[in-house]
PDB file of C-alpha atoms in Angstrom:
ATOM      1  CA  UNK A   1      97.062 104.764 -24.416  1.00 66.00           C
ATOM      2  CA  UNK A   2      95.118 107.092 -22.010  1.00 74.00           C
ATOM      3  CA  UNK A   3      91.874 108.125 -22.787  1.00 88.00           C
ATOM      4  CA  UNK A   4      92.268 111.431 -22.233  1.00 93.00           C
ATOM      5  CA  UNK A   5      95.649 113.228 -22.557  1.00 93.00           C
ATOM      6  CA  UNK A   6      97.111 116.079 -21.357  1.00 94.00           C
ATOM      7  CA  UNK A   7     100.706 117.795 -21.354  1.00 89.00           C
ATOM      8  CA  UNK A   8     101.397 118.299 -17.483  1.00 86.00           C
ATOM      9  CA  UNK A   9     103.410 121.369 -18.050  1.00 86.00           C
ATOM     10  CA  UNK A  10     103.753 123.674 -16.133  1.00 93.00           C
ATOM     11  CA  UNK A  11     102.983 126.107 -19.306  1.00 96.00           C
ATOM     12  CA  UNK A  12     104.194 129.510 -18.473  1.00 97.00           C
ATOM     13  CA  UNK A  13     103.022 132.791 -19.940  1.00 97.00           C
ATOM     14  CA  UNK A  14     103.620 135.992 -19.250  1.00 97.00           C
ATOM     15  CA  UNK A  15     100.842 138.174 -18.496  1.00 97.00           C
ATOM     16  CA  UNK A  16      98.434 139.399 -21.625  1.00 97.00           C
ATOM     17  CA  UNK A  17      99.682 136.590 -23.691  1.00 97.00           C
ATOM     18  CA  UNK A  18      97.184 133.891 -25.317  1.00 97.00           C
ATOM     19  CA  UNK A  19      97.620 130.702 -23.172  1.00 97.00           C
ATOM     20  CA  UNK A  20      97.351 127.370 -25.360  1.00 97.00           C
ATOM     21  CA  UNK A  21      96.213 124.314 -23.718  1.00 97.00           C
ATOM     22  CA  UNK A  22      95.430 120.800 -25.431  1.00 96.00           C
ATOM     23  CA  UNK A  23      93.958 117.596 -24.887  1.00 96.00           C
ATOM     24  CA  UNK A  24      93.425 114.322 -26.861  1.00 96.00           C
ATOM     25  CA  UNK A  25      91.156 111.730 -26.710  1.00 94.00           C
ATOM     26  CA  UNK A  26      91.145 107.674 -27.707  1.00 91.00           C
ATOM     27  CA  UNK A  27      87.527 107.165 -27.904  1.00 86.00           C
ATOM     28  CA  UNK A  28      86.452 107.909 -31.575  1.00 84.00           C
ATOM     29  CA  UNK A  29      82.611 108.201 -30.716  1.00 84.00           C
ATOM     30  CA  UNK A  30      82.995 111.177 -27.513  1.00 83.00           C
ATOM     31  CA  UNK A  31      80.361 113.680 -28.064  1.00 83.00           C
ATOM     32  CA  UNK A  32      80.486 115.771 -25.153  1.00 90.00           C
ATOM     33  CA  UNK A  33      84.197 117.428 -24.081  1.00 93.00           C
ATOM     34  CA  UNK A  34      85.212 119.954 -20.686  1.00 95.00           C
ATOM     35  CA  UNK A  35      87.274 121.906 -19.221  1.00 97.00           C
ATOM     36  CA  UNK A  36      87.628 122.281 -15.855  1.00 96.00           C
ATOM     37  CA  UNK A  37      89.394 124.707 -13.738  1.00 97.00           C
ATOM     38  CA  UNK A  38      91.184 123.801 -10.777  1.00 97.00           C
ATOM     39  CA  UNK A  39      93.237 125.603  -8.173  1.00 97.00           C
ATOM     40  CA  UNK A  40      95.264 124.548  -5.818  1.00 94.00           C
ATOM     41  CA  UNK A  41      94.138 123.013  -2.820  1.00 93.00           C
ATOM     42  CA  UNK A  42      90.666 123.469  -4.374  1.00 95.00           C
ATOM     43  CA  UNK A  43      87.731 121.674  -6.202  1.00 95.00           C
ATOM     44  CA  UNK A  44      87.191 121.687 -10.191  1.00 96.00           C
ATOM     45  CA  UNK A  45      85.138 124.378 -11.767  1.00 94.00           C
ATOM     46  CA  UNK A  46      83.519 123.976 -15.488  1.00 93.00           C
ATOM     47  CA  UNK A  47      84.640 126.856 -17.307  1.00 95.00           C
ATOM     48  CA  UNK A  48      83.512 125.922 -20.735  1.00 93.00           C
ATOM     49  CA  UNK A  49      81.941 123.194 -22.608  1.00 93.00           C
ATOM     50  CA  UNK A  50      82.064 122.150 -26.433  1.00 94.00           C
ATOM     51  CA  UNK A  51      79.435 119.459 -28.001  1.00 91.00           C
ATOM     52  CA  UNK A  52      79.966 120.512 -31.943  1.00 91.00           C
ATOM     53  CA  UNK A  53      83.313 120.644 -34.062  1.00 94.00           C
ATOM     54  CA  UNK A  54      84.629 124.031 -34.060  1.00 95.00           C
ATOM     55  CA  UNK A  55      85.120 126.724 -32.209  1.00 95.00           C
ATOM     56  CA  UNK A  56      83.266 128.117 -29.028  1.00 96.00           C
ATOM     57  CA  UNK A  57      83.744 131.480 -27.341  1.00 96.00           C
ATOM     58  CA  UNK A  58      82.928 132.669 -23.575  1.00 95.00           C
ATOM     59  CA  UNK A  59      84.785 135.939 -22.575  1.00 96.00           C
ATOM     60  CA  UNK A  60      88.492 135.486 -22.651  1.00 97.00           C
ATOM     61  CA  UNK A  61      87.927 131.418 -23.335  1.00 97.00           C
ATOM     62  CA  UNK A  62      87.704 130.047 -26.447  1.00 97.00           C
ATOM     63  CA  UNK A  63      86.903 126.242 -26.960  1.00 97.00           C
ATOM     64  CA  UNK A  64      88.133 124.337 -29.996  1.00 97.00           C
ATOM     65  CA  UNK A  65      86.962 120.854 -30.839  1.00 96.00           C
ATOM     66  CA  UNK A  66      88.029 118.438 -33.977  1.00 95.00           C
ATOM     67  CA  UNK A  67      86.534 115.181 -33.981  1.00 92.00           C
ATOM     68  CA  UNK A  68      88.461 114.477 -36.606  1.00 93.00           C
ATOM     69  CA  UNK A  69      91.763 114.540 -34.819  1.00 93.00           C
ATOM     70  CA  UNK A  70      90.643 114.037 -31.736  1.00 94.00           C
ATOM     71  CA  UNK A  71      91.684 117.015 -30.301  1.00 94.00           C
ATOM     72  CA  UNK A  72      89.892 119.897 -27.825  1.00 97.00           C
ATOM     73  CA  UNK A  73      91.714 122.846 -27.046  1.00 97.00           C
ATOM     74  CA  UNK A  74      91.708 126.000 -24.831  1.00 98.00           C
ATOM     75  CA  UNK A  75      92.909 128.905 -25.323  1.00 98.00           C
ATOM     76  CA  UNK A  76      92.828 131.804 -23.056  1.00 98.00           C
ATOM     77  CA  UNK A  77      93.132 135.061 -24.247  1.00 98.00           C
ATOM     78  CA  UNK A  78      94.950 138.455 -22.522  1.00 98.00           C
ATOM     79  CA  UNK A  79      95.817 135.729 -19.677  1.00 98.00           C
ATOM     80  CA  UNK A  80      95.756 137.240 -16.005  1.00 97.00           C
ATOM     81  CA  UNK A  81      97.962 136.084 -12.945  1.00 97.00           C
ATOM     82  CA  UNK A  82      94.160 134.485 -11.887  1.00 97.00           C
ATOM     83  CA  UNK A  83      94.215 132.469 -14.656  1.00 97.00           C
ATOM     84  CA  UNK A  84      97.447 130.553 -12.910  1.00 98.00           C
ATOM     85  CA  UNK A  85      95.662 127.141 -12.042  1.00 97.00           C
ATOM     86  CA  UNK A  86      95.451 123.234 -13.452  1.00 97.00           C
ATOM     87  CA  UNK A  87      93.088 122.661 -16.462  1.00 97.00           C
ATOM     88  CA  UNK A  88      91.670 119.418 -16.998  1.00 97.00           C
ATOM     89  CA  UNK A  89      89.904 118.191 -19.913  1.00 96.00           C
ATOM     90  CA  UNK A  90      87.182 115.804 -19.208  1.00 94.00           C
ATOM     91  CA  UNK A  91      85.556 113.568 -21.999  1.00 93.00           C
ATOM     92  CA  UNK A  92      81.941 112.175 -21.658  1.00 87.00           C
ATOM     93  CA  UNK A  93      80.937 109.036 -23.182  1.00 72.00           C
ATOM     94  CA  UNK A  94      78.229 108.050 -25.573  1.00 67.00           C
ATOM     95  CA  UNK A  95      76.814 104.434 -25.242  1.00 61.00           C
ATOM     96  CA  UNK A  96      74.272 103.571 -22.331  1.00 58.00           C
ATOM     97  CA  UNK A  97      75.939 104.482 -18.757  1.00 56.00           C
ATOM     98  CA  UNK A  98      78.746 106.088 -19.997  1.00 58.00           C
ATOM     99  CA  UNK A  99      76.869 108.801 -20.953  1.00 65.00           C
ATOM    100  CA  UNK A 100      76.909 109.963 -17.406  1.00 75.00           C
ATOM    101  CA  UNK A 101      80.461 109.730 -16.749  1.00 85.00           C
ATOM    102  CA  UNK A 102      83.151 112.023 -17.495  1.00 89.00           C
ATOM    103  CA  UNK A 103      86.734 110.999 -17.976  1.00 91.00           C
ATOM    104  CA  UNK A 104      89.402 113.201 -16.965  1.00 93.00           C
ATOM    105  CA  UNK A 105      92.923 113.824 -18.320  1.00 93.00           C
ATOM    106  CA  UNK A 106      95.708 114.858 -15.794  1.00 93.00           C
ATOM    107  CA  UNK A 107      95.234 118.253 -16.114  1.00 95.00           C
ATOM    108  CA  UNK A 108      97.901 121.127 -17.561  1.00 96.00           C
ATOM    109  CA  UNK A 109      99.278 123.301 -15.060  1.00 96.00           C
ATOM    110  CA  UNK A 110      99.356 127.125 -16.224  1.00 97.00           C
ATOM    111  CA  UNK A 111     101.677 129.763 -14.729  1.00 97.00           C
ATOM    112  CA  UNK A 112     100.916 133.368 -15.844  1.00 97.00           C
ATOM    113  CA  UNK A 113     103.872 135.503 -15.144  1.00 96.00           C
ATOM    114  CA  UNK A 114     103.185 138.693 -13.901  1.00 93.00           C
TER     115      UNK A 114
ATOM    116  CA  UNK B   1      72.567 128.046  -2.351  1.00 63.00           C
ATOM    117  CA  UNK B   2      74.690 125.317  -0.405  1.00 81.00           C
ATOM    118  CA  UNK B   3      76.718 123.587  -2.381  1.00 93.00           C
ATOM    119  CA  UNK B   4      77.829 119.755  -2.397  1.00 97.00           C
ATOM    120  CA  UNK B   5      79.128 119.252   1.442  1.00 97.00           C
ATOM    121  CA  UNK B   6      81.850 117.135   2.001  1.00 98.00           C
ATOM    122  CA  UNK B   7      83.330 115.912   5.827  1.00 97.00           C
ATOM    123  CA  UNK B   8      85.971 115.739   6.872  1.00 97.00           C
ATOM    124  CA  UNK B   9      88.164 117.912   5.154  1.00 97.00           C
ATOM    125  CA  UNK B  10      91.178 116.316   6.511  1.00 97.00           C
ATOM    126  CA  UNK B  11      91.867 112.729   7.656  1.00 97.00           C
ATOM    127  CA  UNK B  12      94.835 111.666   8.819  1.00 97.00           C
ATOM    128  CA  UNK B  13      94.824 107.783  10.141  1.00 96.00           C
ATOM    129  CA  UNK B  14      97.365 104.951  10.192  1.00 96.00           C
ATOM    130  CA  UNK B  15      96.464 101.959   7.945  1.00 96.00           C
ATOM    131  CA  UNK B  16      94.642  98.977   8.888  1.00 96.00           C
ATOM    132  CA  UNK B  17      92.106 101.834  10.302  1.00 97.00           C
ATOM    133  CA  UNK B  18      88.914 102.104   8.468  1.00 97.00           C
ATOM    134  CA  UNK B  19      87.895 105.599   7.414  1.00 98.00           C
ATOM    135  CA  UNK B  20      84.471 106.880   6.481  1.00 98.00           C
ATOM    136  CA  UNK B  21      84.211 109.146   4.023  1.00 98.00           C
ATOM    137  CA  UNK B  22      80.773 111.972   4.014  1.00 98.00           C
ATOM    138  CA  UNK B  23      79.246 113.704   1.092  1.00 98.00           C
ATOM    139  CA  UNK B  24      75.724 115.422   0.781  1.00 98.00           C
ATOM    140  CA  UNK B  25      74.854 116.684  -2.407  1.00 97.00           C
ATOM    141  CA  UNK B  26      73.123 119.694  -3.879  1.00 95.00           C
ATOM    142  CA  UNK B  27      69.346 119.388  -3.209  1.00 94.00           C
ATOM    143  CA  UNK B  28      67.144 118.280  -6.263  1.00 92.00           C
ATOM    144  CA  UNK B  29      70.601 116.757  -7.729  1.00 93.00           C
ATOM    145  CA  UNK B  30      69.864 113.038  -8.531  1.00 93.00           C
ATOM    146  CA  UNK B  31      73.491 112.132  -9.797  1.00 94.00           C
ATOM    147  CA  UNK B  32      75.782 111.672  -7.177  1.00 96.00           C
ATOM    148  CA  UNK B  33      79.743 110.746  -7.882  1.00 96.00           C
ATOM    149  CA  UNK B  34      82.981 109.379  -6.357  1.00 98.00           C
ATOM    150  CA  UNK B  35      86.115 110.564  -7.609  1.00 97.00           C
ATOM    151  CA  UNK B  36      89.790 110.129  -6.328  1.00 97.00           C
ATOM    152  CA  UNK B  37      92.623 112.401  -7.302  1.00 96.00           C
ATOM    153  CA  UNK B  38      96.005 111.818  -7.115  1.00 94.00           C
ATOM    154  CA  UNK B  39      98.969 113.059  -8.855  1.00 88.00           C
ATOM    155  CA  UNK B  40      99.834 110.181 -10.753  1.00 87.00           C
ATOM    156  CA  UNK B  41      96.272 109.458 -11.987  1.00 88.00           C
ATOM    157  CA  UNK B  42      94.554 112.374 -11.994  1.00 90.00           C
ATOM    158  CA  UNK B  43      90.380 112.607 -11.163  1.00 94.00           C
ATOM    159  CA  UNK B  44      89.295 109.098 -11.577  1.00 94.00           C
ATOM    160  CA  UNK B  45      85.828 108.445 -10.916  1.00 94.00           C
ATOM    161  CA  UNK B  46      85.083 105.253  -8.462  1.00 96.00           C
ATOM    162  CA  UNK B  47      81.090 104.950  -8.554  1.00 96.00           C
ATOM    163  CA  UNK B  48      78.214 106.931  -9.427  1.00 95.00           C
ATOM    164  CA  UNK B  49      74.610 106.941  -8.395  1.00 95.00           C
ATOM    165  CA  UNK B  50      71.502 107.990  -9.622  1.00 93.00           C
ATOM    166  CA  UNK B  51      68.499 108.347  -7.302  1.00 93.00           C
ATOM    167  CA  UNK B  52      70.144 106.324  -4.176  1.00 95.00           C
ATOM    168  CA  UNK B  53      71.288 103.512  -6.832  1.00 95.00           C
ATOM    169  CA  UNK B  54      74.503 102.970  -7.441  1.00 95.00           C
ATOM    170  CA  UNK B  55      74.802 102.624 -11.683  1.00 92.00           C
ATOM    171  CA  UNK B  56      78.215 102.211 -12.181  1.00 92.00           C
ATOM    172  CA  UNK B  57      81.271 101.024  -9.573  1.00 93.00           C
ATOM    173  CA  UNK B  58      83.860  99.945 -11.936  1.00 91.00           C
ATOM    174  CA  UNK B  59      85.987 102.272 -10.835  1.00 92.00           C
ATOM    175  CA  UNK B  60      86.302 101.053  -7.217  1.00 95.00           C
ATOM    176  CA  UNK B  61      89.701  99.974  -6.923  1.00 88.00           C
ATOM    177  CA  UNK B  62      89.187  96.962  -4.824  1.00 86.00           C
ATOM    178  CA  UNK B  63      86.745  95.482  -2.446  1.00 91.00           C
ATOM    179  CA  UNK B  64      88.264  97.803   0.883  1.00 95.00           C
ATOM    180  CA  UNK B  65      86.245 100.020  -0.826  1.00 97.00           C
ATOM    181  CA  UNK B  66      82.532 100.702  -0.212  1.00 97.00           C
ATOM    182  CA  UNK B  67      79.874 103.421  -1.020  1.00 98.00           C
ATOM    183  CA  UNK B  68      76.403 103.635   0.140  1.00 97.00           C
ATOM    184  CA  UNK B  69      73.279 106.282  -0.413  1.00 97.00           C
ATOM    185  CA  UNK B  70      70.678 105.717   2.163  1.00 97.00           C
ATOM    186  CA  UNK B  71      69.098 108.686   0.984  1.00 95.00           C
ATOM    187  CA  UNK B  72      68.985 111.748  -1.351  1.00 94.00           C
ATOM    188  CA  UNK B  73      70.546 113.977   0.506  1.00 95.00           C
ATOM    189  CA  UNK B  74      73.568 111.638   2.178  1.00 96.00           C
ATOM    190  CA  UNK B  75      76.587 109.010   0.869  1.00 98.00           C
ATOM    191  CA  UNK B  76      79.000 107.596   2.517  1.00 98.00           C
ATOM    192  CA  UNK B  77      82.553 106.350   0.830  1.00 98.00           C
ATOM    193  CA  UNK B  78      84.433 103.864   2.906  1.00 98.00           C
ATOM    194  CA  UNK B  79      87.700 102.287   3.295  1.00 97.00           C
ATOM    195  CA  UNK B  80      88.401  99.114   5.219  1.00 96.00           C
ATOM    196  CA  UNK B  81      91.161  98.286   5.980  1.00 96.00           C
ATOM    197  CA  UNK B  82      93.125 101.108   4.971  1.00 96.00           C
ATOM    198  CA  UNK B  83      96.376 101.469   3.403  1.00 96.00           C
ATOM    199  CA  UNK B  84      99.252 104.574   2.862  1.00 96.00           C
ATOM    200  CA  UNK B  85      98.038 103.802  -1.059  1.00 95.00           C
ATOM    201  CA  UNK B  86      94.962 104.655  -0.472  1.00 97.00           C
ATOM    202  CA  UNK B  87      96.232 108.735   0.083  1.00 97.00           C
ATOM    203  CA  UNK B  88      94.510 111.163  -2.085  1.00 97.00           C
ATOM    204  CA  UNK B  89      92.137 113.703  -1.947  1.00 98.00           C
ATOM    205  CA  UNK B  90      88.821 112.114  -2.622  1.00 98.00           C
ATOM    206  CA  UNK B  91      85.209 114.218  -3.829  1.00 98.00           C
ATOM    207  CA  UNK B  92      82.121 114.049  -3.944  1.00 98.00           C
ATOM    208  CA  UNK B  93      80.235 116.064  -7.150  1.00 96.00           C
ATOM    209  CA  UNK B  94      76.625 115.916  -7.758  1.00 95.00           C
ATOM    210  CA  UNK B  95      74.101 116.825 -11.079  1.00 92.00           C
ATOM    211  CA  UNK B  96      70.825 117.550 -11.990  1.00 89.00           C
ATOM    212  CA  UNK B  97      69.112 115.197 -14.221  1.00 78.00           C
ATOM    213  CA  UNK B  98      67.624 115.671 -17.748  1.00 71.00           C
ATOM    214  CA  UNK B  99      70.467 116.735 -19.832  1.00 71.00           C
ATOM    215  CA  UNK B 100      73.593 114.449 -19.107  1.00 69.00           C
ATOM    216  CA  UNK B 101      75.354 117.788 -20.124  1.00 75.00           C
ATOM    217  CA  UNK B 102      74.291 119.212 -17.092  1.00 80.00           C
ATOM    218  CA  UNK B 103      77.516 120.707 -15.479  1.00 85.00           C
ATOM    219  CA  UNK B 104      78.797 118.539 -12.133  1.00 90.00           C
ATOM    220  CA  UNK B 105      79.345 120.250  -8.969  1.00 93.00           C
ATOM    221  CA  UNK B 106      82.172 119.276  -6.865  1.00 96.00           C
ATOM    222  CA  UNK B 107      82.718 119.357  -3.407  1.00 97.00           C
ATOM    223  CA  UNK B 108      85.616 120.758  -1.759  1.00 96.00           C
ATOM    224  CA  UNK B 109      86.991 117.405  -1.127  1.00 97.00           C
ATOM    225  CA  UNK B 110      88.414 115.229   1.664  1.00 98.00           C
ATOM    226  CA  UNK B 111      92.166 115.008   1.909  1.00 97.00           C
ATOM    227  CA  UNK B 112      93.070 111.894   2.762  1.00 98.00           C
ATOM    228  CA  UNK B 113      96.161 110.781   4.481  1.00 97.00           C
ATOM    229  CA  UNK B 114      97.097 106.845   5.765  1.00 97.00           C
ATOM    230  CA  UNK B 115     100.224 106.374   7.606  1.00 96.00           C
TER     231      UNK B 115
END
């Protein structure tokens, strides 16, 4: 089992629709949970981060987190052609050095149709 | 503000060559990380350092590989000898200390290419 798992997609939208994106993660005691941005032929961005369960909003982004399950979400409201890029989760860890290193799913590719 | 520099941003070499990777981080930024992404594995991270140390290099995926910090503002990610596996775009992200929720900033990354 990956530690961090993501559906590759692509995940196409059309344009104004709510985009949906998920991720699971294996370690039980993660704190600390990202999303990244990433265009093509570019470098990752943080768009949003999420520490607490429930939900977090910034803009058009909206963060969802159950430790229970496992699970962080994004979802990405009133989606824009611009929002067409790979988003990858990213988990921190919690004990000693892990705490400074982020593990990263493979990332969702989203395709907003215009 | 510059951001995390990264050279070159192509390399294209035939294996058995070694190839030097260059980052220099954002200034006052005392993490400094190694990542690798490819399209089977994603953004893995090889080594990390924290003030010119290197913490953690479990992620280096044999001994071919190297990474040094001689200073704050420099590393250096090498690969000898290389091999076609080796092909990915590799970068270089850096953080401020304090909060380990600080956000990291990535370079625009070094595409790498062994024939």
């Amino acid at each position: 089992q990956k530690e961090v798992e993501q559906n590759s997609g692509p995940l196409s939208v059309p344009e104004g629709a709510i985009a949906s994106l998920n991720c699971t993660y294996s370690d039980r005691v993660s704190q600390s949970f990202f999303w990244y941005r990433q265009y093509s032929g570019k470098s990752p961005e943080l768009i949003m981060s999420i520490y607490s369960n429930g939900d977090k909003e910034d803009g058009r982004f909206t963060a969802q987190l159950n430790k229970a399950s496992q699970y962080v979400s994004l979802l990405i409201r009133d989606s824009q052609p611009s929002d067409s890029a790979t988003y990858l989760c990213a988990v921190k860890g919690r004990r000693g050095g892990a705490t400074n290193k982020l593990i990263f799913g493979t990332g969702t590719l989203l395709a907003v149709q215009p | 503000d510059a951001g995390v520099i990264q050279s070159p941003r192509h390399e294209v070499t035939e294996m058995g060559q070694e190839v030097t990777l260059r980052c220099k981080p954002i200034s006052g930024h005392d993490y400094l990380f190694w990542y690798r992404q490819t399209m089977m594995r994603g953004l893995e991270l090889l080594i990390y350092f924290n003030n010119n140390v290197p913490i953690d290099d479990s992620g280096m995926p044999e001994d071919r590989f190297s990474a040094k910090m001689p200073n704050a503002s420099f590393s250096t990610l090498k690969i000898q000898p290389s091999e076609p596996r080796d092909s990915a775009v590799y970068f270089c992200a850096s953080r401020s200390t304090g909060n380990s929720n600080q956000p990291q900033h990535f370079g625009d990354g070094t595409r790498l290419s062994i024939l």
